[in-house]
Amino acid sequence: MILEKSVEYINSKLGDFKPEIGIILGSGLGDLADEYCDYAISYANIPGFEASTVSGHKGRLVFAKINGKNTVMMQGRFHFYEGHSIQKVVFPVKVMKKLGVKTLIVTNAAGGVNGNFKPADLMIITDHINHMGVNPLIGINDNSMGERFPDMSNVYTQEYVKLTENIGEELGINLQKGVYMAFTGPSYETPAEVRMARVIGADAVGMSTVPEAITAAWAGMKVIGISCICNSAAGVSTVGLSHEDVILAANTAKEKFKKLIKEIIKEI
Ligand code: HPA
């Protein structure tokens, strides 16, 4: 099976390094893996991985000890809008599980739907709405990983939401909290879609994270989600949206983002 092949290949490169924390670095947030890199493997070389096609995404797995913990970072992720099947999008999460990862920190760039959010704010994800029209667990269930009908009541581990809030306070980083709603993209939402998102309870919208979080929760991993609010979602402010502005805002936020993630790694 391709999953076993992939894990075998990675393990053959790692020696006795066993990652316990997985981190998916979102658009413009890949710096942490440049700062800490003990060993890296290009996605192109890993069985079952696809090449990443988005600018601002590098496309490699980076292994590093950060604050005393063994981590594996995805510097660049697979998006559904790139044309990958949803199974390919979540494949790395399954690989992480098999490598021994217990906690997944999943991050992204997102648009702010909550009118109180400003560009470059960080938001702790407390819950999500899957509006992608697809679920990564569709298909034959791998009972060795998780159950057929997994409970999604506590995807974003409550205890870690609290911990992250406390860390934010200690570090003097103002953190927002809220519900992330996933659209497929690649087009940004229309103002009407953003109004719908708000009405049904979303605070931020984006094009990723939910498939990976569902898969991680299914596989019994703890999940921490952090969104970098890069812009006001369509119609929330009068300014139009561009990928360049998203990357710019992520750049503004990246120092506090890295500080926060490093401290979370230390405390979990
Ligand atoms: N919508 C969806 N995805 C995004 C946005 C947005 O406004 N900003 C950054 N990623």
mmCIF file of C-alpha atoms and ligand atoms in Angstrom:
data_model
loop_
_atom_site.group_PDB
_atom_site.id
_atom_site.type_symbol
_atom_site.label_atom_id
_atom_site.label_comp_id
_atom_site.label_asym_id
_atom_site.label_seq_id
_atom_site.Cartn_x
_atom_site.Cartn_y
_atom_site.Cartn_z
ATOM 1 C CA MET A 1 0.000 0.000 0.000
ATOM 2 C CA ILE A 2 1.197 3.491 -0.892
ATOM 3 C CA LEU A 3 0.832 4.761 2.691
ATOM 4 C CA GLU A 4 3.176 2.090 4.050
ATOM 5 C CA LYS A 5 5.616 2.732 1.204
ATOM 6 C CA SER A 6 5.663 6.432 1.959
ATOM 7 C CA VAL A 7 6.200 5.914 5.693
ATOM 8 C CA GLU A 8 8.909 3.345 5.036
ATOM 9 C CA TYR A 9 10.715 5.742 2.683
ATOM 10 C CA ILE A 10 10.604 8.622 5.187
ATOM 11 C CA ASN A 11 11.641 6.431 8.110
ATOM 12 C CA SER A 12 14.590 5.132 6.084
ATOM 13 C CA LYS A 13 15.852 8.743 5.934
ATOM 14 C CA LEU A 14 15.184 9.634 9.553
ATOM 15 C CA GLY A 15 17.197 7.100 11.511
ATOM 16 C CA ASP A 16 15.859 7.140 15.060
ATOM 17 C CA PHE A 17 14.220 10.593 14.797
ATOM 18 C CA LYS A 18 10.520 10.178 15.736
ATOM 19 C CA PRO A 19 8.314 13.230 15.191
ATOM 20 C CA GLU A 20 5.612 13.742 17.821
ATOM 21 C CA ILE A 21 4.210 17.073 16.592
ATOM 22 C CA GLY A 22 3.108 17.762 13.025
ATOM 23 C CA ILE A 23 2.766 21.293 11.709
ATOM 24 C CA ILE A 24 1.139 22.318 8.438
ATOM 25 C CA LEU A 25 2.419 25.741 7.464
ATOM 26 C CA GLY A 26 -0.044 27.854 5.488
ATOM 27 C CA SER A 27 0.459 30.415 2.710
ATOM 28 C CA GLY A 28 3.200 32.878 3.578
ATOM 29 C CA LEU A 29 3.791 31.155 6.933
ATOM 30 C CA GLY A 30 6.520 28.714 5.876
ATOM 31 C CA ASP A 31 9.374 30.583 7.558
ATOM 32 C CA LEU A 32 9.447 28.395 10.651
ATOM 33 C CA ALA A 33 10.741 25.545 8.490
ATOM 34 C CA ASP A 34 13.569 27.753 7.178
ATOM 35 C CA GLU A 35 14.543 28.741 10.696
ATOM 36 C CA TYR A 36 14.458 25.173 12.017
ATOM 37 C CA CYS A 37 15.502 22.507 9.576
ATOM 38 C CA ASP A 38 17.517 19.482 10.652
ATOM 39 C CA TYR A 39 16.514 17.442 7.622
ATOM 40 C CA ALA A 40 14.227 18.018 4.650
ATOM 41 C CA ILE A 41 12.673 15.800 1.988
ATOM 42 C CA SER A 42 11.108 17.238 -1.179
ATOM 43 C CA TYR A 43 7.549 16.124 -1.790
ATOM 44 C CA ALA A 44 8.680 15.126 -5.285
ATOM 45 C CA ASN A 45 10.760 12.321 -3.724
ATOM 46 C CA ILE A 46 8.131 10.895 -1.375
ATOM 47 C CA PRO A 47 5.910 8.071 -2.666
ATOM 48 C CA GLY A 48 2.273 9.186 -2.683
ATOM 49 C CA PHE A 49 3.001 12.911 -2.369
ATOM 50 C CA GLU A 50 2.187 15.393 -5.127
ATOM 51 C CA ALA A 51 4.207 18.423 -6.177
ATOM 52 C CA SER A 52 2.879 21.679 -4.685
ATOM 53 C CA THR A 53 1.831 24.199 -7.344
ATOM 54 C CA VAL A 54 1.082 27.406 -5.426
ATOM 55 C CA SER A 55 3.556 30.297 -5.261
ATOM 56 C CA GLY A 56 4.476 31.051 -1.651
ATOM 57 C CA HIS A 57 4.478 27.293 -0.937
ATOM 58 C CA LYS A 58 7.747 25.376 -1.018
ATOM 59 C CA GLY A 59 6.869 21.709 -1.131
ATOM 60 C CA ARG A 60 8.931 19.790 1.351
ATOM 61 C CA LEU A 61 8.701 17.932 4.638
ATOM 62 C CA VAL A 62 11.032 19.458 7.199
ATOM 63 C CA PHE A 63 12.124 17.625 10.322
ATOM 64 C CA ALA A 64 13.477 19.570 13.274
ATOM 65 C CA LYS A 65 13.792 19.619 17.015
ATOM 66 C CA ILE A 66 12.045 22.778 18.235
ATOM 67 C CA ASN A 67 12.036 23.686 21.923
ATOM 68 C CA GLY A 68 12.985 20.125 22.793
ATOM 69 C CA LYS A 69 10.232 18.460 20.720
ATOM 70 C CA ASN A 70 10.622 16.445 17.552
ATOM 71 C CA THR A 71 8.512 18.001 14.821
ATOM 72 C CA VAL A 72 7.647 17.366 11.207
ATOM 73 C CA MET A 73 6.588 20.417 9.208
ATOM 74 C CA MET A 74 4.834 20.605 5.888
ATOM 75 C CA GLN A 75 6.340 23.600 4.155
ATOM 76 C CA GLY A 76 3.545 23.912 1.653
ATOM 77 C CA ARG A 77 0.367 21.857 1.578
ATOM 78 C CA PHE A 78 -1.869 20.293 -1.049
ATOM 79 C CA HIS A 79 -5.070 22.161 -1.818
ATOM 80 C CA PHE A 80 -8.214 20.703 -3.292
ATOM 81 C CA TYR A 81 -8.339 23.642 -5.745
ATOM 82 C CA GLU A 82 -5.032 22.517 -7.289
ATOM 83 C CA GLY A 83 -6.947 19.608 -8.736
ATOM 84 C CA HIS A 84 -5.681 16.970 -6.324
ATOM 85 C CA SER A 85 -8.204 14.436 -5.109
ATOM 86 C CA ILE A 86 -9.282 15.053 -1.530
ATOM 87 C CA GLN A 87 -7.462 11.800 -0.596
ATOM 88 C CA LYS A 88 -4.194 13.283 -1.901
ATOM 89 C CA VAL A 89 -4.827 16.462 0.083
ATOM 90 C CA VAL A 90 -4.978 14.540 3.378
ATOM 91 C CA PHE A 91 -2.419 11.853 2.565
ATOM 92 C CA PRO A 92 0.388 13.650 4.466
ATOM 93 C CA VAL A 93 -1.742 13.686 7.623
ATOM 94 C CA LYS A 94 -2.080 9.912 7.449
ATOM 95 C CA VAL A 95 1.666 9.674 6.926
ATOM 96 C CA MET A 96 2.246 11.867 9.988
ATOM 97 C CA LYS A 97 -0.021 9.612 12.049
ATOM 98 C CA LYS A 98 1.979 6.559 10.980
ATOM 99 C CA LEU A 99 5.242 8.382 11.784
ATOM 100 C CA GLY A 100 4.012 8.716 15.355
ATOM 101 C CA VAL A 101 2.618 12.269 15.397
ATOM 102 C CA LYS A 102 0.187 12.796 18.283
ATOM 103 C CA THR A 103 -0.677 16.473 17.793
ATOM 104 C CA LEU A 104 -1.266 18.361 14.561
ATOM 105 C CA ILE A 105 -0.885 22.136 14.413
ATOM 106 C CA VAL A 106 -2.662 23.243 11.284
ATOM 107 C CA THR A 107 -2.300 26.799 10.034
ATOM 108 C CA ASN A 108 -3.619 28.851 7.147
ATOM 109 C CA ALA A 109 -4.167 32.235 5.602
ATOM 110 C CA ALA A 110 -7.813 33.220 5.825
ATOM 111 C CA GLY A 111 -10.228 36.041 5.146
ATOM 112 C CA GLY A 112 -11.889 37.734 8.102
ATOM 113 C CA VAL A 113 -15.663 37.469 8.165
ATOM 114 C CA ASN A 114 -16.000 38.759 11.711
ATOM 115 C CA GLY A 115 -16.037 42.564 11.429
ATOM 116 C CA ASN A 116 -13.791 42.900 14.498
ATOM 117 C CA PHE A 117 -10.878 41.141 12.791
ATOM 118 C CA LYS A 118 -8.062 43.122 11.194
ATOM 119 C CA PRO A 119 -5.493 41.980 8.624
ATOM 120 C CA ALA A 120 -2.507 40.260 10.289
ATOM 121 C CA ASP A 121 -4.617 39.171 13.296
ATOM 122 C CA LEU A 122 -4.139 35.569 14.398
ATOM 123 C CA MET A 123 -7.240 33.492 15.159
ATOM 124 C CA ILE A 124 -7.412 30.330 17.226
ATOM 125 C CA ILE A 125 -9.772 27.980 15.406
ATOM 126 C CA THR A 126 -12.423 26.692 17.822
ATOM 127 C CA ASP A 127 -14.509 24.793 15.269
ATOM 128 C CA HIS A 128 -15.098 24.556 11.544
ATOM 129 C CA ILE A 129 -17.793 24.407 8.892
ATOM 130 C CA ASN A 130 -17.053 22.119 5.976
ATOM 131 C CA HIS A 131 -18.452 23.830 2.884
ATOM 132 C CA MET A 132 -16.145 22.100 0.408
ATOM 133 C CA GLY A 133 -18.823 19.676 -0.701
ATOM 134 C CA VAL A 134 -16.509 16.763 -0.061
ATOM 135 C CA ASN A 135 -15.283 14.792 2.932
ATOM 136 C CA PRO A 136 -11.798 13.234 2.997
ATOM 137 C CA LEU A 137 -13.091 10.122 4.769
ATOM 138 C CA ILE A 138 -15.390 9.095 1.917
ATOM 139 C CA GLY A 139 -14.394 5.659 0.645
ATOM 140 C CA ILE A 140 -13.431 2.408 2.302
ATOM 141 C CA ASN A 141 -12.643 3.075 5.947
ATOM 142 C CA ASP A 142 -9.205 2.145 7.241
ATOM 143 C CA ASN A 143 -10.281 0.761 10.595
ATOM 144 C CA SER A 144 -6.694 0.656 11.813
ATOM 145 C CA MET A 145 -6.639 4.484 11.690
ATOM 146 C CA GLY A 146 -10.116 5.466 12.846
ATOM 147 C CA GLU A 147 -13.772 4.580 12.891
ATOM 148 C CA ARG A 148 -16.344 4.794 10.094
ATOM 149 C CA PHE A 149 -18.443 7.527 11.724
ATOM 150 C CA PRO A 150 -16.000 9.593 13.768
ATOM 151 C CA ASP A 151 -17.245 12.114 16.320
ATOM 152 C CA MET A 152 -16.388 15.711 15.340
ATOM 153 C CA SER A 153 -17.542 17.316 18.623
ATOM 154 C CA ASN A 154 -14.044 18.278 19.695
ATOM 155 C CA VAL A 155 -11.864 18.474 16.580
ATOM 156 C CA TYR A 156 -9.877 21.471 17.866
ATOM 157 C CA THR A 157 -8.873 20.168 21.276
ATOM 158 C CA GLN A 158 -10.557 22.438 23.875
ATOM 159 C CA GLU A 159 -7.698 22.096 26.306
ATOM 160 C CA TYR A 160 -5.265 23.386 23.675
ATOM 161 C CA VAL A 161 -7.525 26.287 22.696
ATOM 162 C CA LYS A 162 -7.306 27.397 26.329
ATOM 163 C CA LEU A 163 -3.566 26.782 26.430
ATOM 164 C CA THR A 164 -3.059 28.831 23.254
ATOM 165 C CA GLU A 165 -5.131 31.677 24.703
ATOM 166 C CA ASN A 166 -2.972 31.673 27.827
ATOM 167 C CA ILE A 167 0.225 31.631 25.770
ATOM 168 C CA GLY A 168 -1.048 34.593 23.733
ATOM 169 C CA GLU A 169 -1.665 36.525 26.922
ATOM 170 C CA GLU A 170 1.775 35.702 28.317
ATOM 171 C CA LEU A 171 3.505 36.713 25.094
ATOM 172 C CA GLY A 172 1.401 39.854 24.683
ATOM 173 C CA ILE A 173 0.029 38.609 21.364
ATOM 174 C CA ASN A 174 -3.569 39.591 20.804
ATOM 175 C CA LEU A 175 -5.421 36.473 19.631
ATOM 176 C CA GLN A 176 -8.859 36.220 18.079
ATOM 177 C CA LYS A 177 -10.945 33.086 18.401
ATOM 178 C CA GLY A 178 -13.522 31.687 16.048
ATOM 179 C CA VAL A 179 -15.030 29.319 13.520
ATOM 180 C CA TYR A 180 -13.247 28.641 10.213
ATOM 181 C CA MET A 181 -15.332 27.858 7.166
ATOM 182 C CA ALA A 182 -13.746 26.103 4.198
ATOM 183 C CA PHE A 183 -14.676 26.792 0.587
ATOM 184 C CA THR A 184 -12.947 24.967 -2.262
ATOM 185 C CA GLY A 185 -11.555 28.101 -3.944
ATOM 186 C CA PRO A 186 -9.577 28.997 -5.988
ATOM 187 C CA SER A 187 -11.873 31.971 -6.580
ATOM 188 C CA TYR A 188 -12.375 34.035 -3.470
ATOM 189 C CA GLU A 189 -15.909 34.171 -2.114
ATOM 190 C CA THR A 190 -18.515 36.626 -3.311
ATOM 191 C CA PRO A 191 -19.923 39.173 -0.828
ATOM 192 C CA ALA A 192 -23.168 37.149 -0.760
ATOM 193 C CA GLU A 193 -21.261 33.972 0.139
ATOM 194 C CA VAL A 194 -19.434 35.823 2.882
ATOM 195 C CA ARG A 195 -22.765 37.113 4.261
ATOM 196 C CA MET A 196 -24.003 33.509 4.277
ATOM 197 C CA ALA A 197 -20.837 32.432 6.077
ATOM 198 C CA ARG A 198 -21.415 35.040 8.767
ATOM 199 C CA VAL A 199 -25.092 34.130 9.195
ATOM 200 C CA ILE A 200 -24.285 30.456 9.721
ATOM 201 C CA GLY A 201 -21.594 31.197 12.260
ATOM 202 C CA ALA A 202 -18.248 31.619 10.526
ATOM 203 C CA ASP A 203 -15.610 34.099 11.654
ATOM 204 C CA ALA A 204 -13.103 33.364 8.910
ATOM 205 C CA VAL A 205 -13.127 31.769 5.453
ATOM 206 C CA GLY A 206 -10.404 29.893 3.626
ATOM 207 C CA MET A 207 -9.562 27.123 1.189
ATOM 208 C CA SER A 208 -7.799 24.524 3.309
ATOM 209 C CA THR A 209 -7.394 23.061 6.821
ATOM 210 C CA VAL A 210 -10.787 21.399 7.210
ATOM 211 C CA PRO A 211 -9.896 18.208 5.279
ATOM 212 C CA GLU A 212 -6.660 17.829 7.252
ATOM 213 C CA ALA A 213 -8.372 18.549 10.586
ATOM 214 C CA ILE A 214 -11.132 16.006 9.885
ATOM 215 C CA THR A 215 -8.545 13.371 8.997
ATOM 216 C CA ALA A 216 -6.420 14.102 12.052
ATOM 217 C CA ALA A 217 -9.425 13.966 14.395
ATOM 218 C CA TRP A 218 -10.550 10.694 12.791
ATOM 219 C CA ALA A 219 -7.082 9.258 13.363
ATOM 220 C CA GLY A 220 -7.177 10.231 17.041
ATOM 221 C CA MET A 221 -4.762 13.132 16.836
ATOM 222 C CA LYS A 222 -5.133 16.284 18.856
ATOM 223 C CA VAL A 223 -5.558 19.336 16.634
ATOM 224 C CA ILE A 224 -4.635 22.975 17.098
ATOM 225 C CA GLY A 225 -5.731 25.384 14.366
ATOM 226 C CA ILE A 226 -4.353 28.863 13.804
ATOM 227 C CA SER A 227 -5.564 31.189 11.046
ATOM 228 C CA CYS A 228 -3.688 34.242 9.947
ATOM 229 C CA ILE A 229 -6.396 36.719 8.984
ATOM 230 C CA CYS A 230 -4.876 38.236 5.877
ATOM 231 C CA ASN A 231 -7.722 40.376 4.620
ATOM 232 C CA SER A 232 -11.312 41.274 5.247
ATOM 233 C CA ALA A 233 -13.361 38.734 3.295
ATOM 234 C CA ALA A 234 -15.215 40.003 0.229
ATOM 235 C CA GLY A 235 -17.797 42.657 1.067
ATOM 236 C CA VAL A 236 -16.672 42.996 4.712
ATOM 237 C CA SER A 237 -14.592 45.961 3.637
ATOM 238 C CA THR A 238 -14.671 47.872 0.373
ATOM 239 C CA VAL A 239 -11.166 46.830 -0.701
ATOM 240 C CA GLY A 240 -10.792 44.101 -3.334
ATOM 241 C CA LEU A 241 -8.799 40.905 -2.687
ATOM 242 C CA SER A 242 -5.506 39.735 -4.134
ATOM 243 C CA HIS A 243 -3.086 36.894 -3.419
ATOM 244 C CA GLU A 244 -0.280 39.490 -3.165
ATOM 245 C CA ASP A 245 -2.088 41.288 -0.334
ATOM 246 C CA VAL A 246 -2.684 37.955 1.409
ATOM 247 C CA ILE A 247 1.044 37.147 1.302
ATOM 248 C CA LEU A 248 1.895 40.698 2.468
ATOM 249 C CA ALA A 249 -0.380 40.378 5.513
ATOM 250 C CA ALA A 250 1.037 36.933 6.309
ATOM 251 C CA ASN A 251 4.483 38.535 6.194
ATOM 252 C CA THR A 252 3.420 41.195 8.675
ATOM 253 C CA ALA A 253 2.119 38.509 11.028
ATOM 254 C CA LYS A 254 4.927 36.003 10.650
ATOM 255 C CA GLU A 255 7.124 37.017 13.585
ATOM 256 C CA LYS A 256 4.313 36.798 16.138
ATOM 257 C CA PHE A 257 3.050 33.669 14.399
ATOM 258 C CA LYS A 258 6.423 31.954 14.811
ATOM 259 C CA LYS A 259 6.702 33.083 18.430
ATOM 260 C CA LEU A 260 3.268 31.678 19.186
ATOM 261 C CA ILE A 261 3.866 28.335 17.453
ATOM 262 C CA LYS A 262 7.236 27.864 19.171
ATOM 263 C CA GLU A 263 5.677 28.477 22.563
ATOM 264 C CA ILE A 264 2.779 26.118 21.819
ATOM 265 C CA ILE A 265 5.305 23.428 20.862
ATOM 266 C CA LYS A 266 7.097 23.978 24.155
ATOM 267 C CA GLU A 267 3.929 23.709 26.241
ATOM 268 C CA ILE A 268 2.142 20.736 24.671
HETATM 269 N N1 HPA B 1 -11.046 33.809 1.297
HETATM 270 C C1 HPA B 1 -10.576 32.549 1.149
HETATM 271 N N2 HPA B 1 -9.317 32.217 1.361
HETATM 272 C C2 HPA B 1 -8.477 33.163 1.758
HETATM 273 C C3 HPA B 1 -8.887 34.493 1.942
HETATM 274 C C4 HPA B 1 -10.247 34.825 1.690
HETATM 275 O O1 HPA B 1 -10.693 35.977 1.825
HETATM 276 N N3 HPA B 1 -7.794 35.183 2.333
HETATM 277 C C5 HPA B 1 -6.760 34.293 2.408
HETATM 278 N N4 HPA B 1 -7.175 33.086 2.050
#
